[in-house]
Short mmCIF file of C-alpha atoms in Angstrom, two decimals:
data_model
loop_
_atom_site.label_atom_id
_atom_site.label_comp_id
_atom_site.label_asym_id
_atom_site.label_seq_id
_atom_site.Cartn_x
_atom_site.Cartn_y
_atom_site.Cartn_z
CA MET A 864 0.66 -4.30 14.24
CA THR A 865 -1.21 -7.76 14.25
CA GLU A 866 -4.17 -8.50 12.46
CA LEU A 867 -7.14 -9.14 14.66
CA THR A 868 -8.32 -12.39 14.46
CA ARG A 869 -11.37 -12.53 16.89
CA LEU A 870 -14.18 -10.62 18.48
CA ARG A 871 -13.85 -9.09 21.72
CA SER A 872 -17.13 -9.62 22.82
CA ARG A 873 -19.05 -13.15 22.83
CA HIS A 874 -22.29 -11.27 21.71
CA LEU A 875 -23.09 -9.14 18.99
CA LEU A 876 -25.71 -6.98 20.61
CA GLY A 877 -25.43 -4.03 18.38
CA ILE A 878 -22.82 -2.16 15.91
CA THR A 879 -22.59 0.24 18.91
CA ASP A 880 -19.80 -2.27 20.54
CA LEU A 881 -17.91 -2.91 17.30
CA ALA A 882 -14.62 -1.26 16.68
CA PRO A 883 -13.68 -0.41 13.21
CA ASP A 884 -11.23 -3.44 13.01
CA GLU A 885 -13.98 -5.89 14.26
CA ILE A 886 -16.10 -4.69 11.40
CA GLU A 887 -13.34 -5.25 9.20
CA LEU A 888 -12.78 -8.68 10.59
CA ILE A 889 -16.32 -9.71 10.14
CA LEU A 890 -16.87 -8.26 6.33
CA ASN A 891 -13.46 -10.08 5.48
CA THR A 892 -14.72 -13.41 6.88
CA ALA A 893 -18.06 -13.06 5.25
CA GLU A 894 -16.46 -12.45 1.93
CA ALA A 895 -14.43 -15.45 2.50
CA MET A 896 -17.93 -17.43 3.49
CA LYS A 897 -19.78 -16.36 0.15
CA GLU A 898 -17.49 -18.86 -1.82
CA ILE A 899 -19.52 -21.50 -0.10
CA GLY A 900 -22.76 -20.83 -1.48
CA THR A 901 -21.26 -21.22 -4.98
CA ARG A 902 -20.32 -24.74 -4.26
CA THR A 903 -22.00 -27.99 -5.12
CA ILE A 904 -22.38 -28.85 -1.51
CA LYS A 905 -22.94 -25.73 0.02
CA LYS A 906 -21.89 -26.80 3.58
CA VAL A 907 -19.16 -26.72 5.66
CA PRO A 908 -18.49 -28.72 9.32
CA ALA A 909 -17.13 -25.54 11.01
CA LEU A 910 -19.89 -25.50 13.98
CA ARG A 911 -20.66 -29.22 13.82
CA GLY A 912 -22.00 -30.20 17.22
CA ARG A 913 -22.80 -26.71 18.13
CA THR A 914 -26.77 -25.55 19.17
CA VAL A 915 -28.08 -22.42 17.76
CA VAL A 916 -31.40 -21.43 19.21
CA ASN A 917 -33.41 -18.73 16.76
CA LEU A 918 -35.70 -17.34 19.16
CA PHE A 919 -38.01 -15.12 16.95
CA PHE A 920 -40.70 -12.87 18.76
CA GLU A 921 -41.55 -10.75 16.18
CA ALA A 922 -42.62 -11.38 12.50
CA SER A 923 -39.44 -12.20 10.07
CA THR A 924 -39.18 -13.91 7.06
CA ARG A 925 -36.01 -13.09 5.39
CA THR A 926 -34.10 -12.44 8.50
CA ARG A 927 -35.16 -15.97 10.19
CA LEU A 928 -34.51 -17.65 6.80
CA SER A 929 -30.95 -15.88 6.77
CA PHE A 930 -29.86 -17.19 9.87
CA GLU A 931 -31.30 -20.66 9.36
CA LEU A 932 -29.72 -21.31 5.93
CA ALA A 933 -26.64 -19.62 7.54
CA GLU A 934 -26.23 -22.03 10.75
CA LYS A 935 -27.21 -25.14 8.18
CA ARG A 936 -24.20 -23.97 6.07
CA LEU A 937 -21.99 -24.17 8.88
CA SER A 938 -23.45 -27.65 10.02
CA ALA A 939 -24.94 -26.37 13.35
CA ASP A 940 -27.95 -27.88 15.17
CA THR A 941 -30.70 -25.54 15.07
CA MET A 942 -33.90 -24.96 16.95
CA GLY A 943 -36.32 -22.33 16.37
CA ILE A 944 -39.02 -20.69 18.64
CA THR A 945 -41.57 -18.27 17.34
CA ALA A 946 -43.78 -16.18 19.61
CA VAL A 947 -46.90 -17.98 18.44
CA GLY A 948 -47.26 -21.59 19.39
CA SER A 949 -44.72 -21.42 22.24
CA SER A 950 -44.85 -21.13 25.75
CA VAL A 951 -44.54 -17.23 25.18
CA SER A 952 -48.08 -17.21 23.91
CA LYS A 953 -49.09 -18.58 27.26
CA GLY A 954 -47.98 -15.80 29.32
CA GLU A 955 -44.23 -16.64 30.12
CA THR A 956 -41.56 -13.59 30.45
CA LEU A 957 -38.52 -13.18 28.29
CA ALA A 958 -36.38 -13.91 31.39
CA ASP A 959 -38.09 -17.12 32.07
CA THR A 960 -37.79 -18.23 28.58
CA ALA A 961 -34.20 -17.54 28.55
CA ARG A 962 -33.68 -19.74 31.52
CA THR A 963 -35.74 -22.51 30.29
CA LEU A 964 -33.34 -22.29 27.13
CA GLU A 965 -30.26 -21.72 29.26
CA ALA A 966 -30.87 -25.17 30.97
CA MET A 967 -30.59 -26.79 27.44
CA SER A 968 -27.16 -25.37 27.04
CA PRO A 969 -27.11 -23.95 23.38
CA ASP A 970 -23.93 -22.04 22.51
CA LEU A 971 -25.65 -19.27 20.59
CA ILE A 972 -28.96 -17.70 20.82
CA VAL A 973 -30.06 -15.33 17.98
CA ILE A 974 -32.96 -13.09 19.26
CA ARG A 975 -35.64 -11.16 17.29
CA HIS A 976 -37.86 -9.13 19.65
CA ALA A 977 -40.28 -6.32 19.61
CA SER A 978 -38.76 -4.46 22.83
CA SER A 979 -35.45 -2.59 22.54
CA GLY A 980 -32.95 -4.15 24.65
CA ALA A 981 -34.41 -7.72 24.98
CA PRO A 982 -30.63 -9.08 23.68
CA HIS A 983 -28.94 -7.46 26.36
CA LEU A 984 -31.32 -8.84 28.81
CA LEU A 985 -30.56 -12.38 27.34
CA ALA A 986 -26.75 -11.51 27.24
CA ARG A 987 -27.07 -10.74 31.28
CA ILE A 988 -28.74 -14.19 31.66
CA CYS A 989 -27.45 -16.66 29.49
CA LYS A 990 -24.00 -18.31 29.30
CA ALA A 991 -24.67 -18.71 25.48
CA GLY A 992 -23.53 -15.98 23.03
CA ILE A 993 -25.99 -13.87 22.06
CA VAL A 994 -26.76 -12.56 18.60
CA ASN A 995 -29.19 -9.21 18.09
CA ALA A 996 -31.28 -10.06 14.89
CA GLY A 997 -33.40 -7.05 15.72
CA ASP A 998 -34.66 -5.31 18.75
CA GLY A 999 -37.54 -2.97 18.39
CA SER A 1000 -36.47 0.25 17.18
CA HIS A 1001 -33.16 -0.13 18.40
CA GLU A 1002 -30.66 -1.98 16.45
CA HIS A 1003 -30.23 -4.55 13.66
CA PRO A 1004 -26.44 -5.33 13.50
CA THR A 1005 -26.53 -8.03 10.78
CA GLN A 1006 -28.23 -5.95 8.40
CA ALA A 1007 -25.80 -3.06 8.87
CA LEU A 1008 -23.20 -5.57 8.20
CA LEU A 1009 -24.64 -6.92 5.06
CA ASP A 1010 -25.68 -3.64 3.75
CA ALA A 1011 -21.78 -2.69 4.30
CA LEU A 1012 -20.42 -5.63 2.76
CA THR A 1013 -22.76 -5.11 -0.38
CA ILE A 1014 -21.31 -1.48 -0.49
CA ARG A 1015 -17.85 -2.52 -0.04
CA GLU A 1016 -18.36 -5.15 -2.92
CA ARG A 1017 -19.70 -2.57 -5.33
CA LYS A 1018 -17.66 0.53 -4.39
CA GLY A 1019 -14.53 -1.09 -2.98
CA ARG A 1020 -14.59 1.26 0.04
CA LEU A 1021 -16.92 2.59 2.71
CA ALA A 1022 -14.85 5.45 3.81
CA GLY A 1023 -15.62 8.82 2.00
CA LEU A 1024 -18.83 7.63 0.29
CA LYS A 1025 -21.88 9.66 0.35
CA VAL A 1026 -24.82 7.53 1.53
CA ALA A 1027 -28.41 8.69 1.73
CA ILE A 1028 -31.10 7.02 3.95
CA ILE A 1029 -34.55 7.72 3.20
CA GLY A 1030 -37.62 6.89 4.88
CA ASP A 1031 -39.20 6.36 8.12
CA LEU A 1032 -36.28 6.98 10.13
CA LEU A 1033 -37.96 7.03 13.72
CA HIS A 1034 -38.92 3.42 13.66
CA SER A 1035 -36.07 2.07 11.90
CA ARG A 1036 -33.34 0.01 13.67
CA VAL A 1037 -31.68 -0.50 10.34
CA LEU A 1038 -31.20 3.21 10.12
CA ARG A 1039 -29.74 3.20 13.57
CA SER A 1040 -27.25 0.32 12.94
CA ASN A 1041 -26.30 1.58 9.80
CA VAL A 1042 -25.74 5.09 10.86
CA LEU A 1043 -23.46 3.86 13.66
CA LEU A 1044 -21.36 1.37 11.29
CA LEU A 1045 -21.20 3.99 8.45
CA THR A 1046 -19.86 7.00 10.15
CA ARG A 1047 -17.53 4.61 12.14
CA MET A 1048 -15.99 3.56 8.67
CA GLY A 1049 -15.67 7.16 7.37
CA ALA A 1050 -18.61 7.35 5.33
CA GLU A 1051 -20.65 10.72 4.80
CA VAL A 1052 -24.44 9.81 5.88
CA ARG A 1053 -27.48 11.97 4.92
CA ALA A 1054 -30.95 10.87 6.41
CA CYS A 1055 -34.13 12.21 5.06
CA GLY A 1056 -37.47 11.41 6.00
CA PRO A 1057 -40.93 13.30 7.01
CA ALA A 1058 -40.66 15.67 9.90
CA THR A 1059 -43.02 13.68 12.03
CA LEU A 1060 -40.82 10.39 11.19
CA ILE A 1061 -37.13 12.27 12.04
CA PRO A 1062 -36.07 10.87 15.87
CA GLN A 1063 -34.62 13.74 17.97
CA GLY A 1064 -30.87 13.75 18.40
CA LEU A 1065 -30.01 12.23 15.10
CA THR A 1066 -27.72 15.00 13.95
CA SER A 1067 -25.67 14.10 17.16
CA PHE A 1068 -24.30 11.02 15.59
CA GLY A 1069 -22.63 13.02 12.58
CA VAL A 1070 -25.63 12.97 10.24
CA HIS A 1071 -27.05 15.60 8.26
CA VAL A 1072 -31.02 15.51 8.42
CA THR A 1073 -33.04 16.88 5.56
CA THR A 1074 -36.66 16.82 4.68
CA SER A 1075 -35.98 17.08 1.05
CA ILE A 1076 -35.41 13.70 -0.82
CA ASP A 1077 -33.53 15.76 -3.68
CA GLU A 1078 -31.14 17.39 -1.19
CA ALA A 1079 -30.43 13.78 0.21
CA VAL A 1080 -29.91 12.02 -3.10
CA THR A 1081 -27.53 14.96 -5.03
CA GLY A 1082 -24.38 13.19 -5.29
CA ALA A 1083 -25.21 10.13 -3.43
CA ASP A 1084 -23.08 7.07 -4.08
CA VAL A 1085 -25.48 5.12 -2.11
CA VAL A 1086 -29.59 5.31 -1.65
CA MET A 1087 -30.99 3.12 0.96
CA MET A 1088 -34.56 3.12 1.26
CA LEU A 1089 -36.14 2.24 4.35
CA ARG A 1090 -39.65 0.73 4.59
CA VAL A 1091 -42.54 2.49 6.15
CA GLN A 1092 -43.34 0.63 9.17
CA HIS A 1093 -47.11 0.87 9.75
CA GLU A 1094 -47.10 -1.68 12.56
CA ARG A 1095 -45.00 0.55 14.73
CA MET A 1096 -47.26 3.54 13.84
CA HIS A 1097 -49.72 4.01 16.61
CA GLY A 1098 -50.67 7.65 15.64
CA LEU A 1099 -51.03 9.99 13.00
CA PHE A 1100 -47.46 10.14 11.22
CA LEU A 1101 -48.32 10.28 7.59
CA PRO A 1102 -51.43 11.98 5.91
CA SER A 1103 -51.71 9.35 3.31
CA VAL A 1104 -49.56 6.59 1.41
CA ARG A 1105 -49.87 8.38 -2.01
CA GLU A 1106 -48.43 11.69 -0.45
CA TYR A 1107 -45.74 9.93 1.11
CA PHE A 1108 -44.90 8.27 -2.06
CA THR A 1109 -45.28 11.85 -3.88
CA LEU A 1110 -42.86 13.52 -1.40
CA PHE A 1111 -40.35 10.75 -0.50
CA GLY A 1112 -40.66 7.76 -2.87
CA LEU A 1113 -37.42 6.89 -4.96
CA THR A 1114 -38.15 7.11 -8.51
CA PRO A 1115 -35.93 6.72 -11.79
CA LYS A 1116 -36.26 10.85 -12.24
CA ARG A 1117 -35.29 11.69 -8.78
CA LEU A 1118 -32.51 9.24 -9.02
CA GLU A 1119 -30.83 11.39 -11.87
CA ARG A 1120 -29.39 13.64 -9.02
CA ALA A 1121 -27.46 10.99 -7.75
CA ALA A 1122 -23.67 10.15 -8.77
CA SER A 1123 -23.77 8.33 -12.18
CA ASP A 1124 -22.83 4.96 -10.44
CA VAL A 1125 -25.38 5.04 -7.73
CA ILE A 1126 -26.71 1.89 -6.19
CA VAL A 1127 -29.97 1.54 -4.51
CA MET A 1128 -30.32 -0.59 -1.29
CA HIS A 1129 -33.50 -1.71 0.55
CA PRO A 1130 -33.32 -4.19 3.67
CA GLY A 1131 -36.89 -5.36 2.58
CA PRO A 1132 -39.61 -6.35 2.66
CA MET A 1133 -40.42 -3.63 0.32
CA ASN A 1134 -43.63 -1.46 -0.33
CA ARG A 1135 -43.78 -0.95 -4.04
CA GLY A 1136 -45.20 2.53 -4.77
CA VAL A 1137 -44.92 3.61 -1.04
CA GLU A 1138 -41.12 4.23 -0.78
CA ILE A 1139 -39.88 2.91 -3.61
CA ASP A 1140 -40.85 2.90 -7.54
CA SER A 1141 -40.88 -0.50 -9.21
CA ALA A 1142 -38.70 0.60 -11.92
CA VAL A 1143 -36.10 1.64 -9.40
CA ALA A 1144 -36.25 -1.76 -7.55
CA ASP A 1145 -36.09 -3.55 -10.51
CA GLY A 1146 -33.61 -1.49 -12.05
CA PRO A 1147 -29.88 -1.38 -12.82
CA TRP A 1148 -29.31 0.59 -9.80
CA SER A 1149 -30.60 -2.02 -7.48
CA VAL A 1150 -28.47 -4.33 -5.56
CA ILE A 1151 -31.41 -5.46 -3.19
CA LEU A 1152 -30.98 -9.47 -4.15
CA ASP A 1153 -27.26 -8.86 -3.85
CA GLN A 1154 -28.21 -8.05 -0.01
CA VAL A 1155 -30.01 -11.10 0.41
CA ALA A 1156 -27.16 -13.37 -0.58
CA ASN A 1157 -24.68 -11.15 1.32
CA GLY A 1158 -27.01 -11.41 4.33
CA VAL A 1159 -26.29 -15.26 4.86
CA ALA A 1160 -22.76 -14.78 4.44
CA VAL A 1161 -22.55 -12.20 7.02
CA ARG A 1162 -24.61 -14.45 9.35
CA MET A 1163 -22.09 -17.15 8.79
CA ALA A 1164 -19.04 -15.08 9.46
CA VAL A 1165 -20.84 -13.78 12.77
CA LEU A 1166 -21.95 -17.07 13.84
CA TYR A 1167 -18.32 -18.51 13.10
CA LEU A 1168 -16.52 -15.68 15.07
CA LEU A 1169 -18.83 -15.91 17.78
CA ALA A 1170 -18.92 -19.81 18.16
CA GLY A 1171 -14.90 -19.80 18.07
CA GLU A 1172 -15.02 -17.76 21.23
CA ASP A 1173 -14.17 -19.18 24.47
CA VAL A 1174 -17.57 -19.66 25.53
CA THR A 1175 -17.14 -21.44 29.32
CA MET B 609 18.96 -20.99 13.96
CA PRO B 610 19.83 -24.09 11.55
CA VAL B 611 18.87 -23.61 8.20
CA VAL B 612 17.65 -27.08 6.77
CA MET B 613 16.92 -25.58 3.09
CA ASP B 614 18.19 -22.73 1.28
CA ALA B 615 17.02 -21.29 -1.84
CA ASP B 616 18.79 -23.36 -4.20
CA ARG B 617 17.72 -26.58 -2.44
CA ILE B 618 14.04 -25.33 -2.32
CA GLY B 619 13.96 -24.79 -6.09
CA ARG B 620 16.03 -28.26 -7.18
CA SER B 621 13.48 -30.16 -4.93
CA LEU B 622 10.38 -28.65 -6.37
CA MET B 623 11.95 -29.26 -9.90
CA ARG B 624 12.77 -32.79 -8.86
CA ILE B 625 9.01 -33.22 -7.39
CA ALA B 626 7.45 -31.91 -10.64
CA HIS B 627 9.24 -34.73 -12.41
CA GLU B 628 8.58 -37.24 -9.97
CA ILE B 629 4.72 -36.17 -10.33
CA LEU B 630 4.78 -36.61 -13.95
CA GLU B 631 6.71 -40.21 -14.24
CA ARG B 632 4.50 -41.49 -11.65
CA ASN B 633 1.45 -40.29 -13.46
CA ARG B 634 2.65 -41.12 -16.99
CA GLY B 635 2.27 -37.33 -18.01
CA ILE B 636 0.35 -34.21 -17.44
CA GLU B 637 -3.16 -35.13 -18.69
CA ASN B 638 -5.71 -34.75 -15.80
CA LEU B 639 -3.49 -33.57 -13.04
CA ALA B 640 -4.64 -30.43 -11.15
CA LEU B 641 -2.49 -28.54 -8.22
CA VAL B 642 -4.50 -27.50 -5.12
CA GLY B 643 -2.44 -25.34 -2.43
CA ILE B 644 -3.34 -25.18 1.03
CA ARG B 645 -3.04 -21.53 2.56
CA ALA B 646 -1.08 -20.20 3.22
CA ARG B 647 2.26 -21.12 1.80
CA GLY B 648 1.21 -24.11 -0.04
CA VAL B 649 -0.39 -21.64 -2.46
CA PRO B 650 2.70 -20.07 -3.88
CA LEU B 651 4.58 -23.89 -3.90
CA ALA B 652 1.67 -25.09 -5.90
CA ALA B 653 2.48 -21.97 -8.25
CA ARG B 654 5.84 -22.96 -8.59
CA LEU B 655 4.99 -26.81 -9.24
CA ALA B 656 2.54 -25.67 -11.96
CA ALA B 657 5.42 -23.71 -13.92
CA ASN B 658 8.01 -26.76 -13.38
CA LEU B 659 5.30 -28.92 -14.64
CA GLN B 660 4.24 -26.67 -17.45
CA ALA B 661 8.10 -26.57 -18.58
CA ALA B 662 8.88 -30.37 -18.20
CA GLY B 663 5.21 -31.51 -19.32
CA GLY B 664 4.46 -28.81 -21.99
CA ALA B 665 1.00 -28.07 -20.75
CA ALA B 666 -0.78 -25.95 -18.37
CA VAL B 667 -2.09 -27.15 -15.09
CA PRO B 668 -5.26 -25.68 -13.27
CA ILE B 669 -4.38 -24.71 -9.80
CA GLY B 670 -6.49 -23.78 -7.00
CA THR B 671 -6.53 -22.46 -3.48
CA LEU B 672 -7.84 -24.27 -0.37
CA ASP B 673 -8.48 -22.67 2.94
CA ILE B 674 -9.16 -25.48 5.68
CA THR B 675 -10.08 -23.09 8.48
CA LEU B 676 -13.71 -24.16 8.53
CA TYR B 677 -12.64 -27.93 8.49
CA ARG B 678 -10.51 -28.05 11.52
CA ASP B 679 -10.94 -30.24 14.30
CA ASP B 680 -9.70 -27.64 17.02
CA LEU B 681 -11.90 -24.55 16.59
CA MET B 682 -12.61 -24.47 20.57
CA LYS B 683 -9.17 -25.22 21.47
CA HIS B 684 -7.46 -21.88 20.67
CA GLN B 685 -7.71 -20.35 24.23
CA VAL B 686 -3.93 -19.50 23.91
CA GLY B 687 -3.14 -19.01 20.21
CA PRO B 688 -5.04 -16.65 17.85
CA GLN B 689 -8.21 -18.21 15.86
CA PRO B 690 -7.19 -18.40 12.16
CA ILE B 691 -8.46 -15.70 9.99
CA LEU B 692 -10.65 -17.54 7.20
CA ARG B 693 -9.65 -16.75 3.89
CA ARG B 694 -11.12 -17.32 0.46
CA THR B 695 -11.03 -20.74 -1.07
CA ASP B 696 -10.92 -20.53 -4.76
CA ILE B 697 -11.21 -23.79 -6.98
CA PRO B 698 -12.16 -22.90 -10.11
CA PHE B 699 -12.43 -26.39 -12.02
CA SER B 700 -14.40 -29.76 -11.30
CA LEU B 701 -12.61 -32.08 -9.45
CA ASP B 702 -14.67 -34.70 -10.72
CA GLY B 703 -12.07 -37.71 -12.18
CA LYS B 704 -9.17 -35.68 -12.11
CA ILE B 705 -5.71 -36.34 -10.24
CA ILE B 706 -5.48 -33.80 -7.06
CA ILE B 707 -1.89 -32.79 -6.30
CA LEU B 708 -2.44 -31.24 -2.76
CA VAL B 709 0.48 -29.50 -1.81
CA ASP B 710 1.49 -27.83 1.65
CA ASP B 711 4.66 -26.20 2.91
CA VAL B 712 5.12 -28.73 6.29
CA LEU B 713 3.94 -32.18 6.84
CA TYR B 714 3.85 -32.49 10.91
CA THR B 715 0.78 -34.15 12.54
CA GLY B 716 -1.42 -34.60 9.49
CA ARG B 717 -4.31 -32.74 11.07
CA THR B 718 -4.45 -30.08 8.44
CA ILE B 719 -4.32 -32.69 5.49
CA ARG B 720 -7.06 -34.60 7.25
CA ALA B 721 -9.36 -31.22 7.15
CA ALA B 722 -7.94 -30.59 3.50
CA LEU B 723 -9.04 -33.94 2.35
CA ASP B 724 -12.56 -33.45 3.89
CA ALA B 725 -12.75 -30.27 1.84
CA LEU B 726 -11.71 -31.48 -1.45
CA ILE B 727 -14.40 -34.21 -0.96
CA ASP B 728 -16.71 -31.72 -0.70
CA PHE B 729 -15.93 -30.15 -3.83
CA GLY B 730 -16.65 -33.45 -6.03
CA ARG B 731 -15.11 -36.65 -6.60
CA PRO B 732 -11.28 -36.70 -7.72
CA SER B 733 -9.97 -40.23 -9.21
CA ALA B 734 -7.04 -39.69 -6.91
CA ILE B 735 -5.32 -37.15 -4.32
CA GLN B 736 -1.69 -37.39 -3.91
CA LEU B 737 0.34 -35.16 -1.30
CA VAL B 738 3.12 -32.68 -1.72
CA ALA B 739 5.10 -31.41 1.40
CA LEU B 740 8.17 -29.31 0.91
CA VAL B 741 9.23 -30.71 4.61
CA ASP B 742 8.19 -33.64 6.43
CA ARG B 743 9.07 -33.15 10.18
CA GLY B 744 7.56 -36.50 11.42
CA HIS B 745 4.93 -36.55 14.46
CA ARG B 746 1.88 -37.72 12.80
CA GLU B 747 -1.17 -38.25 14.84
CA LEU B 748 -2.92 -39.60 11.83
CA PRO B 749 -2.17 -42.46 9.28
CA ILE B 750 -1.34 -39.71 6.52
CA ARG B 751 1.83 -39.79 4.73
CA ALA B 752 3.28 -37.46 1.67
CA ASP B 753 3.54 -39.01 -1.98
CA TYR B 754 6.31 -36.23 -2.71
CA VAL B 755 8.55 -34.81 0.03
CA GLY B 756 11.34 -31.96 -0.54
CA ARG B 757 13.02 -32.95 2.76
CA ASN B 758 12.92 -35.07 5.57
CA VAL B 759 13.59 -33.28 8.69
CA PRO B 760 13.99 -35.28 11.87
CA THR B 761 12.47 -32.68 14.55
CA SER B 762 11.62 -32.80 18.30
CA ARG B 763 8.07 -31.43 19.26
CA GLN B 764 9.89 -28.82 21.19
CA GLN B 765 10.80 -27.25 17.99
CA THR B 766 9.11 -25.22 15.30
CA VAL B 767 9.63 -25.42 11.39
CA GLN B 768 9.48 -21.99 9.75
CA VAL B 769 9.52 -21.78 5.96
CA HIS B 770 9.92 -18.63 4.29
CA LEU B 771 9.00 -18.27 0.53
CA ALA B 772 10.05 -15.22 -1.85
CA GLU B 773 6.21 -14.41 -2.53
CA THR B 774 4.96 -14.65 1.23
CA ASP B 775 7.97 -13.31 3.38
CA GLY B 776 10.64 -12.12 0.57
CA HIS B 777 13.27 -14.84 0.61
CA ASP B 778 13.39 -18.65 0.49
CA GLU B 779 14.58 -20.46 3.47
CA VAL B 780 13.41 -23.30 5.80
CA GLU B 781 14.53 -22.72 9.17
CA VAL B 782 14.39 -25.18 12.50
CA HIS B 783 14.14 -23.22 15.78
CA ASP B 784 14.02 -24.37 19.23
CA MET B 785 10.78 -22.89 21.02
CA GLU B 786 11.07 -20.89 23.34
CA VAL B 787 10.30 -22.21 26.94
CA ALA B 788 8.00 -20.28 29.05
CA PRO B 789 9.90 -18.72 31.94
#
């Protein structure tokens, strides 16, 4: 069997479109990209002369900076547009913004949007390759890929691992992308959160769903905490932050039930004292800062693999 | 298919090249080897062993993947895009004489990319090039300092280097490219 050398699509819209060999290709490429971050001159000419547009319609610090750094390390020319201070705040529709950008013929467009499916709309309109940097409560593929890279680095594999994902399951695109990726790669996923924040149909993805954090953590090789997304909660989901921490917050005591070499992850930004105790976030289990470093490498890999496609 | 180098000839060439490297640089001091992926890597390792045997000291050795420095990223509609592998140069290049090692020297474009990559890592005092086979047809002003064998070829031919470490046996063959029907 010949090794896969390129992605089958020229877009990265979600993990749902990726086959296991494509996930492996991205992770292996990202592993090679990591070395560039250790050099004195942290830059390679691979995407010289390519234009990448970063369209961030929703607040984002780490994902936007991570993509920008990845683009710069590959020598791409980058432009950033945020919702505030652009034509978007003057009432332009996404489709019109996309057509305007298209006229400037960028090679790749990275988009973060509060509406699920926004990158898919762009993919239909634009000739450029589209990278989904998070769309509403739908998918956040590069986050799941960087999580997978971090797990693989620490555990040497994904298949057979017990992964507990805990927190606001309902609003989390990180959950969706991670569930798709981890189950596809043969990991056993348990999801845990308050009953009001469990989406319907989650079990149909092959996930064990529970409201008991102790049950979710028991024997886990990886514990992934999700942020409580106050900004997406337009109803009464939680009685109080204190009660949430008491029932679902990750503490050193709760971690005792996990595997002895458990790692703790968080996609950020963290709410200390809400979903995670500071002693855990800063403790020996935490690989949260590894995730940030791996984020740049994974995004370099994705941009490189998509830019190498025949974009005509 | 004509075999232009067998295992014995490859072995003797690499021993001769090691001696030429020592003679030209007046010893082993300050030398470092960098192999270009894929087959420059085992060749560099063999040269390092030869240099140690003849020069009496260990030579630092690194691995270079030039994929990200290629000038044809967009021109792979037909052939597969090369898979990116890890570059590993665990020493400073500053002030060193770098012996760059590749299996086949052809258009010179791989070496151009490798030179760009090396310069990004530091400022070596010199870079010298080893090629197991020089098959001609240069498209850039690049030449090898040490050559295992000059093999005159046509552009319609391919040169295949097999090495024990990567392919199970040592041999260099020249093939006529199959013409598409």
